[in-house]
C-alpha cells in the first residue's frame, strides 16, 4: 500500500503551545519556507495547553528575578533538572509572555495600576503566575491559533503521526508517516526538519487529567526511532482529581490547587481530616506529599466509591462560590456541592517530567529531528512546578521554530527509507488481519489498573516487576486483538488500538526506569527505598534490551547547598 506523499520544509507534529509557537517563529524567521502543522485533533482545539487553568510562571516584577525563578525550578525539581534547559526556560519566559501580550493579542489579568497580575502557586518563593482568570490556556490557544490561521502555514488536521521515518542511510530524519483519520489513508510527509511536540501525557493511569487525544504517540515513535529518553519514572500526580463515577470522562479532571491553598480540607471515608498526620503543612504541602498521603488513606479508609472527600464548607459557602465560581460549576455538573458539601476526589496522573533527551537549541540525537514541550525531558527534573508547563512548551516551541528555520537553509530533501515506511504501514494494518479474541476495553482497564496500583504514586520492586510482566502480556494481547470493522474512515476502534499500543510501549519504559531508580526523589517514591540517594537522572537508551542507566546530574550553574545570585549571565 503506497502512501500519498507530500513535501514541506518544516513539519511540526502537534498543535499545542509548543507546536504553534514553533510554527509562528519559523515563519517569522524565514517567511518563504513551507511550514506544515500536523495534528491528531483540530488545530487550536486539542491538547493540554488549551486546558491550562492556573497560569504561566515568569519573573516580571522588579522584586523578582530570573535567578529566583531558576532556583525555585531547580529546588522544585529536586536538583535533577538539566540546568541549562531550566535557565533557558526562566530567561525566555519573559520574552514569550511579552510576545503573547504585545504581538499575539493575549489579555492577561491586570492590577489596578495596569501591571500584569501575578498570583501565588505552590513551590515558589514569589507570586509570579500570570493568568487570565482560571481559563489561561483558552486565551493563549485562541490567540495562537488565530495567528497561525492568518499566515501561510499549512495544516493537516485529524492526521495522526504514526512513524518517524529516517533517510535511506539512517543518518537523519526524512519525514513522518501519518494516517489521515478522516479517510484512513496513509500519508507520508517528507520534510527537512521535524518537530516532535505531541505533548506526552500520562493517560495510561486509571485517573488522569490530560486531553483524550494524548496517548504518548510521540514518545512511542521516538522509542522506535532509537532516541534516548530521560527521567521517565517521574510522573506527576495532582492531588485533587474529581471522582464522578466510571460513566464519565469528568473523572480524573483537575480541581485546582487553589482550593487547598485557600484552606480546603481533605477527609477520608470516615470524614476525618488526615493531612495533619502526614505533614506539618497539611493540605498545603506539595503535590507529591499530598498525593502519597491520599494514596495511603485511600487504602485504609476510602469513601464507598473508592475516593476521599474535599471539604470547603468551613470557609463559608458564599466565599467559596465567589472565589471558585468555575470549580463550583464543574462540581455541580457532576452532582457535587463544592461550596457547602463534600466532593469526592482522587489523586490523578497529570504530567510527565520525562521525555526525549534534547539540547537547549531543541536538537535531538537524530539530525533534523527537534523536540519541545511535554514530549521532551530534563527541564523539570523530578517534579514540575505548577505554571512551568506552559512556559516550557511556549519557550522551547519558539526556540525550536527559530532553530529549524536556520537548520533547513542548508538542507536538501532526503530520500526516505521505503522499507521502514512499508513496515510501519504493516504494523498499523496488523489488527485488521486478526481473528477475534480479547476486547480493547478489557486491555485498557487492565492497563489502567496495573499502572495505578504498581507503577503509580507508591512503588516497590515486587510490584514493578509484576507490572513489567503484566505489561508484556498486555502488549501480546493487543497484538492478537483484532479491529472488527475494516472501514478505515474515522475508525475509532482502530485508533484506540493504536493509542493502546503507544501507551503500553511507554508504560514499559516508565516501569523500567522506576525499577532502575532505587531511591525516592520528587514524584518517584519507592516504599522499599524511601530515602533520596545520589543525584542521578535515568537514561533509557534501548528499547530492544530495555536498558536504563543512571547518570550523574551536571551542576552547570549551581550545586546543592549553593544559590544562584542575581545578574549571573
Ligand atoms: C487540566 C490541566 C491543567 C493544566 N494547568 C496548567 C497550568 O495552570 N500551568 C502550566 O504551566 N501547565 C498546566 N498544565 C500543563 C500544560 O498544559 C502542558 O505542560 C503544556 O500545555 C504542554 O504543551 P505541549 O505543546 O507540549 O502539548 P499539548 O498542548 O498537549 O499539545 C499536544 C498536541 O499534539 C497533538 N498530538 C498528539 N498525538 C499526536 C499524533 N500522534 N500525531 C499528531 N499530533 C498529535 C495533540 O492533538 C495536541 O495538538 C495543565 C495540564 C492539564 C492537563
Coordinates of N, CA and C in Angstrom, one line a residue, residues 179-375:
X179 N -1.6 8.7 9.4 CA -2.9 8.2 9.0 C -3.8 9.4 8.9
X180 N -4.4 9.7 7.7 CA -5.4 10.7 7.7 C -6.7 10.1 8.3
X181 N -7.0 10.5 9.5 CA -8.1 9.9 10.2 C -9.5 10.0 9.6
X182 N -9.6 11.0 8.7 CA -10.9 11.2 8.1 C -11.2 10.2 7.0
X183 N -10.1 9.7 6.3 CA -10.3 8.8 5.2 C -9.6 7.4 5.6
X184 N -8.7 7.4 6.5 CA -8.0 6.2 6.8 C -6.8 5.9 5.9
X185 N -6.5 6.9 5.0 CA -5.4 6.8 4.0 C -4.1 7.1 4.7
X186 N -3.0 6.4 4.2 CA -1.7 6.7 4.7 C -1.1 7.9 3.9
X187 N -0.4 8.8 4.6 CA 0.2 9.9 4.0 C 1.7 10.0 4.5
X188 N 2.6 10.1 3.6 CA 4.0 10.3 4.0 C 4.3 11.8 3.7
X189 N 4.8 12.5 4.8 CA 5.2 13.9 4.6 C 6.7 14.0 4.7
X190 N 7.3 14.3 3.6 CA 8.7 14.4 3.5 C 9.1 15.8 4.0
X191 N 10.1 15.9 4.9 CA 10.4 17.2 5.5 C 11.9 17.3 5.8
X192 N 12.5 18.5 5.7 CA 13.9 18.7 6.0 C 14.1 18.7 7.5
X193 N 13.1 19.3 8.2 CA 13.2 19.3 9.7 C 11.8 18.9 10.3
X194 N 11.8 18.2 11.4 CA 10.6 17.8 12.0 C 10.6 18.1 13.5
X195 N 9.5 18.7 14.0 CA 9.4 18.9 15.5 C 8.5 17.9 16.1
X196 N 9.0 17.3 17.1 CA 8.2 16.4 17.9 C 7.6 17.2 19.1
X197 N 6.3 17.5 19.0 CA 5.6 18.3 20.0 C 4.2 17.8 20.3
X198 N 4.1 16.4 20.5 CA 2.8 15.8 20.6 C 2.4 15.7 22.1
X199 N 3.2 16.3 23.0 CA 2.7 16.6 24.3 C 2.6 15.4 25.3
X200 N 3.4 14.4 25.1 CA 3.4 13.3 26.1 C 2.0 12.9 26.7
X201 N 1.8 13.0 28.0 CA 0.5 12.8 28.6 C 0.3 11.4 29.2
X202 N 0.3 11.4 30.5 CA 0.2 10.1 31.2 C -1.2 9.5 31.3
X203 N -1.8 9.2 30.1 CA -3.2 8.8 30.1 C -3.3 7.2 30.2
X204 N -2.2 6.6 30.7 CA -2.2 5.2 30.9 C -2.7 4.9 32.3
X205 N -2.9 5.9 33.1 CA -3.3 5.7 34.5 C -4.8 5.7 34.6
X206 N -5.3 5.0 35.6 CA -6.8 4.9 35.8 C -7.4 6.3 36.0
X207 N -6.7 7.1 36.7 CA -7.2 8.5 36.9 C -6.2 9.4 36.2
X208 N -6.6 10.3 35.3 CA -5.6 11.2 34.6 C -6.3 12.4 34.2
X209 N -5.5 13.5 34.0 CA -6.0 14.8 33.6 C -5.9 15.2 32.2
X210 N -4.9 14.7 31.4 CA -4.7 15.2 30.1 C -5.8 14.9 29.1
X211 N -5.8 15.7 28.0 CA -6.8 15.5 27.0 C -6.7 14.2 26.3
X212 N -7.9 13.7 25.9 CA -8.0 12.3 25.4 C -7.2 12.0 24.1
X213 N -6.9 13.1 23.4 CA -6.1 12.9 22.1 C -4.6 12.6 22.4
X214 N -4.2 12.7 23.7 CA -2.8 12.5 24.0 C -2.6 11.1 24.5
X215 N -1.9 10.3 23.8 CA -1.6 8.9 24.2 C -0.2 8.5 24.0
X216 N 0.7 9.5 24.3 CA 2.2 9.2 24.2 C 2.6 8.7 22.9
X217 N 2.0 9.1 21.8 CA 2.4 8.7 20.5 C 3.8 9.1 20.1
X218 N 4.1 10.4 20.5 CA 5.4 11.0 20.1 C 6.5 10.2 20.8
X219 N 6.3 9.9 22.1 CA 7.3 9.2 22.8 C 7.5 7.8 22.3
X220 N 6.4 7.1 21.9 CA 6.4 5.8 21.4 C 7.2 5.8 20.0
X221 N 6.9 6.8 19.2 CA 7.6 6.9 17.9 C 9.1 7.2 18.2
X222 N 9.4 8.0 19.2 CA 10.8 8.3 19.5 C 11.5 7.0 19.9
X223 N 10.8 6.2 20.7 CA 11.4 4.9 21.2 C 11.7 4.0 20.0
X224 N 10.8 3.9 19.0 CA 11.0 3.1 17.9 C 12.2 3.6 17.0
X225 N 12.3 5.0 17.0 CA 13.4 5.6 16.3 C 14.8 5.5 17.0
X226 N 14.8 4.9 18.2 CA 16.0 4.7 18.9 C 16.5 5.9 19.7
X227 N 15.7 6.9 19.9 CA 16.1 8.1 20.6 C 16.2 7.8 22.1
X228 N 17.2 8.4 22.8 CA 17.2 8.2 24.3 C 16.2 9.1 25.0
X229 N 15.5 8.5 26.0 CA 14.6 9.2 26.8 C 15.2 9.3 28.2
X230 N 14.8 10.4 28.9 CA 15.3 10.6 30.3 C 14.2 10.8 31.3
X231 N 14.5 10.5 32.6 CA 13.5 10.7 33.7 C 12.1 10.2 33.5
X232 N 12.0 9.0 32.9 CA 10.7 8.5 32.5 C 9.9 8.0 33.8
X233 N 10.6 7.8 34.9 CA 9.9 7.3 36.1 C 9.2 8.5 36.8
X234 N 9.5 9.7 36.3 CA 9.0 10.9 37.0 C 7.6 11.3 36.4
X235 N 6.5 10.8 37.1 CA 5.2 11.1 36.6 C 4.5 11.9 37.8
X236 N 4.0 13.1 37.4 CA 3.4 13.9 38.5 C 1.9 13.6 38.7
X237 N 1.5 13.4 39.9 CA 0.1 13.2 40.2 C -0.4 14.5 40.9
X238 N -1.5 15.0 40.5 CA -2.2 16.1 41.1 C -3.1 15.6 42.1
X239 N -3.1 16.2 43.3 CA -3.9 15.5 44.4 C -5.4 15.5 44.2
X240 N -6.0 16.6 43.6 CA -7.4 16.6 43.6 C -8.0 16.4 42.2
X241 N -8.2 15.2 41.8 CA -8.9 14.8 40.6 C -10.3 14.5 41.0
X242 N -11.3 14.9 40.2 CA -12.7 14.7 40.5 C -13.0 13.2 40.4
X243 N -13.8 12.6 41.4 CA -14.2 11.2 41.2 C -15.7 11.3 41.0
X244 N -16.1 11.2 39.8 CA -17.5 11.4 39.4 C -18.2 10.1 38.9
X245 N -17.5 9.0 39.1 CA -18.1 7.7 38.6 C -17.4 7.2 37.4
X246 N -17.7 5.9 37.0 CA -17.0 5.3 35.9 C -17.6 5.7 34.5
X247 N -18.8 6.3 34.6 CA -19.5 6.6 33.3 C -19.1 7.9 32.7
X248 N -18.2 8.6 33.3 CA -17.9 10.0 32.8 C -16.4 10.3 32.7
X249 N -16.1 11.0 31.6 CA -14.7 11.4 31.4 C -14.3 12.5 32.4
X250 N -15.3 13.1 33.1 CA -15.0 14.1 34.1 C -14.2 13.5 35.2
X251 N -14.3 12.2 35.5 CA -13.5 11.6 36.5 C -12.0 11.7 36.2
X252 N -11.2 12.2 37.1 CA -9.8 12.4 36.9 C -9.5 13.9 36.6
X253 N -10.5 14.7 36.1 CA -10.2 16.0 35.8 C -9.8 16.9 37.0
X254 N -9.0 17.9 36.8 CA -8.4 18.6 38.0 C -9.4 19.6 38.7
X255 N -9.4 19.5 40.0 CA -10.0 20.6 40.8 C -8.8 21.4 41.3
X256 N -8.7 22.7 41.0 CA -7.5 23.4 41.0 C -6.9 23.5 42.4
X257 N -5.5 23.6 42.4 CA -4.7 23.6 43.6 C -5.1 24.7 44.6
X258 N -5.7 25.8 44.0 CA -6.1 27.0 44.9 C -7.1 26.6 45.9
X259 N -7.8 25.5 45.7 CA -8.8 25.1 46.7 C -8.1 24.6 48.0
X260 N -7.0 23.9 47.8 CA -6.3 23.5 49.0 C -5.5 24.7 49.6
X261 N -5.0 25.6 48.6 CA -4.3 26.8 49.1 C -5.2 27.7 49.9
X262 N -6.5 27.8 49.6 CA -7.4 28.6 50.3 C -7.8 28.1 51.6
X263 N -7.4 26.8 51.9 CA -7.7 26.3 53.2 C -8.7 25.1 53.2
X264 N -8.9 24.5 52.0 CA -9.8 23.3 51.9 C -9.2 22.1 52.7
X265 N -10.1 21.3 53.2 CA -9.6 20.1 53.9 C -9.8 18.8 53.1
X266 N -8.9 17.9 53.3 CA -9.1 16.5 52.7 C -9.6 15.6 53.9
X267 N -10.7 14.9 53.6 CA -11.2 13.9 54.6 C -11.2 12.5 54.1
X268 N -11.0 11.5 55.0 CA -11.1 10.2 54.5 C -12.6 9.7 54.5
X269 N -12.8 8.4 54.2 CA -14.2 7.9 54.0 C -14.9 8.0 55.4
X270 N -14.2 8.1 56.5 CA -14.9 8.3 57.8 C -15.0 9.7 58.2
X271 N -14.8 10.6 57.2 CA -14.9 12.0 57.3 C -13.9 12.6 58.4
X272 N -12.8 12.0 58.5 CA -11.7 12.5 59.4 C -10.7 13.3 58.5
X273 N -10.3 14.4 59.0 CA -9.2 15.2 58.4 C -7.9 14.4 58.6
X274 N -7.1 14.1 57.6 CA -6.0 13.2 57.8 C -4.6 13.9 57.5
X275 N -4.6 15.0 56.7 CA -3.3 15.5 56.2 C -2.4 16.0 57.4
X276 N -2.9 16.6 58.5 CA -2.0 17.0 59.5 C -1.2 15.8 60.1
X277 N -1.7 14.6 60.0 CA -0.9 13.4 60.4 C 0.3 13.1 59.5
X278 N 0.2 13.6 58.3 CA 1.3 13.3 57.3 C 2.3 14.4 57.1
X279 N 1.9 15.6 57.3 CA 2.9 16.7 57.0 C 2.4 18.0 57.8
X280 N 3.4 18.7 58.3 CA 3.0 19.9 59.1 C 2.3 20.9 58.2
X281 N 2.6 20.9 56.9 CA 1.8 21.9 56.1 C 0.5 21.4 55.7
X282 N 0.1 20.2 56.1 CA -1.2 19.6 55.9 C -1.6 19.7 54.4
X283 N -2.8 20.2 54.1 CA -3.3 20.2 52.7 C -2.4 21.1 51.8
X284 N -1.6 22.0 52.4 CA -0.8 22.9 51.6 C 0.5 22.4 51.3
X285 N 0.8 21.1 51.6 CA 2.1 20.5 51.3 C 2.2 20.4 49.7
X286 N 3.4 20.0 49.2 CA 3.5 19.9 47.8 C 2.7 18.7 47.2
X287 N 2.5 18.7 45.9 CA 1.6 17.8 45.2 C 2.0 16.3 45.5
X288 N 3.4 16.1 45.5 CA 3.8 14.7 45.7 C 3.5 14.2 47.1
X289 N 3.7 15.0 48.1 CA 3.4 14.6 49.5 C 1.9 14.4 49.7
X290 N 1.1 15.3 49.2 CA -0.3 15.2 49.4 C -0.8 13.9 48.7
X291 N -0.4 13.7 47.5 CA -0.8 12.6 46.7 C -0.5 11.3 47.4
X292 N 0.7 11.2 48.0 CA 1.2 10.0 48.7 C 0.3 9.7 49.9
X293 N 0.1 10.8 50.7 CA -0.8 10.7 51.9 C -2.2 10.2 51.5
X294 N -2.7 10.8 50.4 CA -4.0 10.4 49.9 C -4.0 8.9 49.5
X295 N -3.0 8.5 48.8 CA -2.9 7.1 48.3 C -2.9 6.1 49.5
X296 N -2.2 6.5 50.6 CA -2.2 5.7 51.8 C -3.6 5.6 52.5
X297 N -4.2 6.8 52.5 CA -5.5 6.9 53.2 C -6.6 6.2 52.3
X298 N -6.4 6.2 51.0 CA -7.3 5.5 50.1 C -7.3 4.0 50.4
X299 N -6.2 3.5 50.8 CA -6.0 2.1 51.0 C -6.7 1.7 52.4
X300 N -6.7 2.7 53.3 CA -7.2 2.4 54.6 C -8.7 2.7 54.8
X301 N -9.1 3.9 54.5 CA -10.5 4.4 54.8 C -11.0 5.1 53.6
X302 N -11.3 4.4 52.5 CA -11.9 5.2 51.3 C -13.4 5.4 51.5
X303 N -13.9 6.3 50.6 CA -15.3 6.5 50.5 C -15.9 5.3 49.9
X304 N -17.3 5.1 49.9 CA -17.8 3.9 49.3 C -17.5 3.7 47.9
X305 N -17.2 4.9 47.2 CA -16.8 4.8 45.7 C -15.3 4.6 45.5
X306 N -14.6 4.6 46.6 CA -13.1 4.4 46.4 C -12.3 5.7 46.3
X307 N -12.9 6.8 46.9 CA -12.1 8.0 46.9 C -12.0 8.6 48.2
X308 N -11.7 9.9 48.3 CA -11.7 10.7 49.5 C -12.6 11.9 49.3
X309 N -12.7 12.8 50.4 CA -13.5 13.9 50.2 C -12.7 15.2 50.3
X310 N -13.1 16.2 49.5 CA -12.6 17.6 49.6 C -13.7 18.4 50.3
X311 N -13.4 19.1 51.3 CA -14.4 19.9 52.0 C -14.0 21.3 52.1
X312 N -14.9 22.2 51.7 CA -14.6 23.6 51.7 C -15.6 24.4 52.6
X313 N -16.6 23.7 53.0 CA -17.8 24.3 53.7 C -17.4 25.2 54.9
X314 N -16.3 24.8 55.6 CA -15.9 25.6 56.8 C -15.4 27.0 56.4
X315 N -15.1 27.2 55.2 CA -14.6 28.5 54.7 C -15.8 29.5 54.4
X316 N -17.0 28.9 54.4 CA -18.2 29.7 54.1 C -18.6 29.6 52.7
X317 N -19.8 29.1 52.5 CA -20.3 28.7 51.2 C -20.2 29.9 50.2
X318 N -20.6 31.1 50.8 CA -20.6 32.3 49.9 C -19.2 32.6 49.4
X319 N -18.2 32.6 50.3 CA -16.9 32.9 49.8 C -16.4 31.9 48.8
X320 N -16.7 30.6 49.0 CA -16.2 29.6 48.1 C -16.9 29.8 46.7
X321 N -18.2 30.1 46.8 CA -18.9 30.3 45.5 C -18.4 31.5 44.7
X322 N -17.9 32.5 45.5 CA -17.4 33.7 44.8 C -16.0 33.5 44.3
X323 N -15.2 32.9 45.1 CA -13.8 32.8 44.7 C -13.5 31.6 43.7
X324 N -14.4 30.6 43.7 CA -14.1 29.5 42.8 C -15.3 29.1 42.0
X325 N -15.8 30.2 41.3 CA -17.0 30.0 40.5 C -16.9 28.9 39.5
X326 N -15.8 28.8 38.8 CA -15.7 27.8 37.7 C -15.7 26.4 38.4
X327 N -15.0 26.2 39.5 CA -14.8 24.9 40.1 C -16.2 24.5 40.7
X328 N -16.9 25.5 41.3 CA -18.2 25.2 41.9 C -19.2 24.7 40.7
X329 N -19.1 25.3 39.6 CA -20.0 24.9 38.5 C -19.6 23.5 38.0
X330 N -18.3 23.3 37.8 CA -17.8 22.0 37.4 C -18.3 20.9 38.3
X331 N -18.2 21.1 39.6 CA -18.6 20.1 40.6 C -20.1 19.9 40.5
X332 N -20.9 21.0 40.4 CA -22.3 20.9 40.3 C -22.8 20.1 39.1
X333 N -22.0 20.3 38.0 CA -22.4 19.5 36.8 C -22.3 18.0 37.1
X334 N -21.4 17.6 38.1 CA -21.2 16.2 38.4 C -22.0 15.8 39.6
X335 N -22.9 16.7 40.1 CA -23.7 16.3 41.2 C -23.1 16.6 42.6
X336 N -22.1 17.4 42.7 CA -21.4 17.8 44.0 C -21.7 19.2 44.3
X337 N -21.8 19.5 45.6 CA -21.9 20.9 46.1 C -20.6 21.3 46.7
X338 N -19.7 21.9 45.9 CA -18.4 22.3 46.4 C -18.4 23.3 47.5
X339 N -19.3 24.3 47.4 CA -19.3 25.4 48.3 C -19.8 25.0 49.7
X340 N -20.8 24.1 49.7 CA -21.4 23.8 51.1 C -21.3 22.3 51.5
X341 N -20.9 21.4 50.6 CA -20.9 20.0 50.9 C -19.6 19.3 50.7
X342 N -19.6 18.1 50.3 CA -18.4 17.3 50.1 C -18.2 16.9 48.7
X343 N -17.0 16.9 48.2 CA -16.8 16.5 46.8 C -15.8 15.3 46.8
X344 N -16.1 14.3 46.1 CA -15.2 13.1 46.1 C -14.0 13.3 45.1
X345 N -12.8 13.0 45.7 CA -11.6 13.3 44.9 C -10.7 12.1 45.0
X346 N -9.8 12.0 44.0 CA -8.6 11.0 44.0 C -7.4 11.7 43.4
X347 N -6.2 11.3 43.8 CA -5.0 11.9 43.0 C -5.1 11.4 41.6
X348 N -4.6 12.2 40.7 CA -4.8 11.9 39.3 C -3.5 12.2 38.5
X349 N -3.1 11.3 37.6 CA -1.9 11.5 36.8 C -2.0 12.7 35.9
X350 N -1.0 13.6 36.0 CA -1.1 14.9 35.4 C -0.1 15.3 34.4
X351 N 1.1 14.8 34.6 CA 2.2 15.4 33.8 C 3.4 14.4 33.8
X352 N 4.1 14.3 32.6 CA 5.3 13.5 32.6 C 6.5 14.4 32.6
X353 N 7.3 14.4 33.6 CA 8.6 15.2 33.6 C 9.6 14.6 32.6
X354 N 9.5 13.3 32.4 CA 10.4 12.7 31.5 C 10.1 12.9 30.0
X355 N 11.0 12.6 29.1 CA 10.8 12.7 27.7 C 12.1 12.5 26.9
X356 N 12.0 12.9 25.7 CA 13.1 12.8 24.8 C 14.3 13.7 25.2
X357 N 15.5 13.2 25.2 CA 16.6 14.0 25.6 C 16.8 15.0 24.5
X358 N 17.0 16.3 24.9 CA 17.2 17.3 23.9 C 18.1 18.4 24.4
X359 N 18.7 19.1 23.5 CA 19.7 20.2 23.8 C 18.9 21.5 24.0
X360 N 19.6 22.5 24.6 CA 18.9 23.8 24.7 C 18.4 24.5 23.4
X361 N 19.0 24.0 22.3 CA 18.5 24.6 21.0 C 17.5 23.6 20.4
X362 N 17.0 22.7 21.2 CA 15.9 21.8 20.8 C 16.3 20.7 19.8
X363 N 17.6 20.5 19.5 CA 18.0 19.4 18.7 C 18.0 18.2 19.5
X364 N 17.9 17.0 18.8 CA 18.0 15.7 19.4 C 19.1 14.9 18.8
X365 N 19.2 13.7 19.3 CA 20.3 12.9 18.7 C 20.2 12.6 17.2
X366 N 18.9 12.7 16.7 CA 18.7 12.4 15.3 C 18.7 13.7 14.5
X367 N 19.7 13.9 13.6 CA 19.8 15.2 12.9 C 18.5 15.5 12.1
X368 N 18.0 16.7 12.3 CA 16.8 17.1 11.6 C 15.6 17.0 12.5
X369 N 15.7 16.2 13.6 CA 14.5 16.0 14.5 C 14.7 16.9 15.7
X370 N 13.7 17.7 16.0 CA 13.8 18.6 17.1 C 12.7 18.2 18.1
X371 N 12.8 18.6 19.3 CA 11.8 18.2 20.3 C 11.5 19.5 21.2
X372 N 10.2 19.6 21.6 CA 9.8 20.7 22.5 C 8.6 20.3 23.3
X373 N 8.4 21.0 24.4 CA 7.1 20.8 25.2 C 7.2 19.5 26.0
X374 N 6.0 19.0 26.2 CA 5.9 17.9 27.2 C 6.5 16.6 26.6
X375 N 6.8 16.5 25.3 CA 7.5 15.3 24.8 C 8.9 15.3 25.2

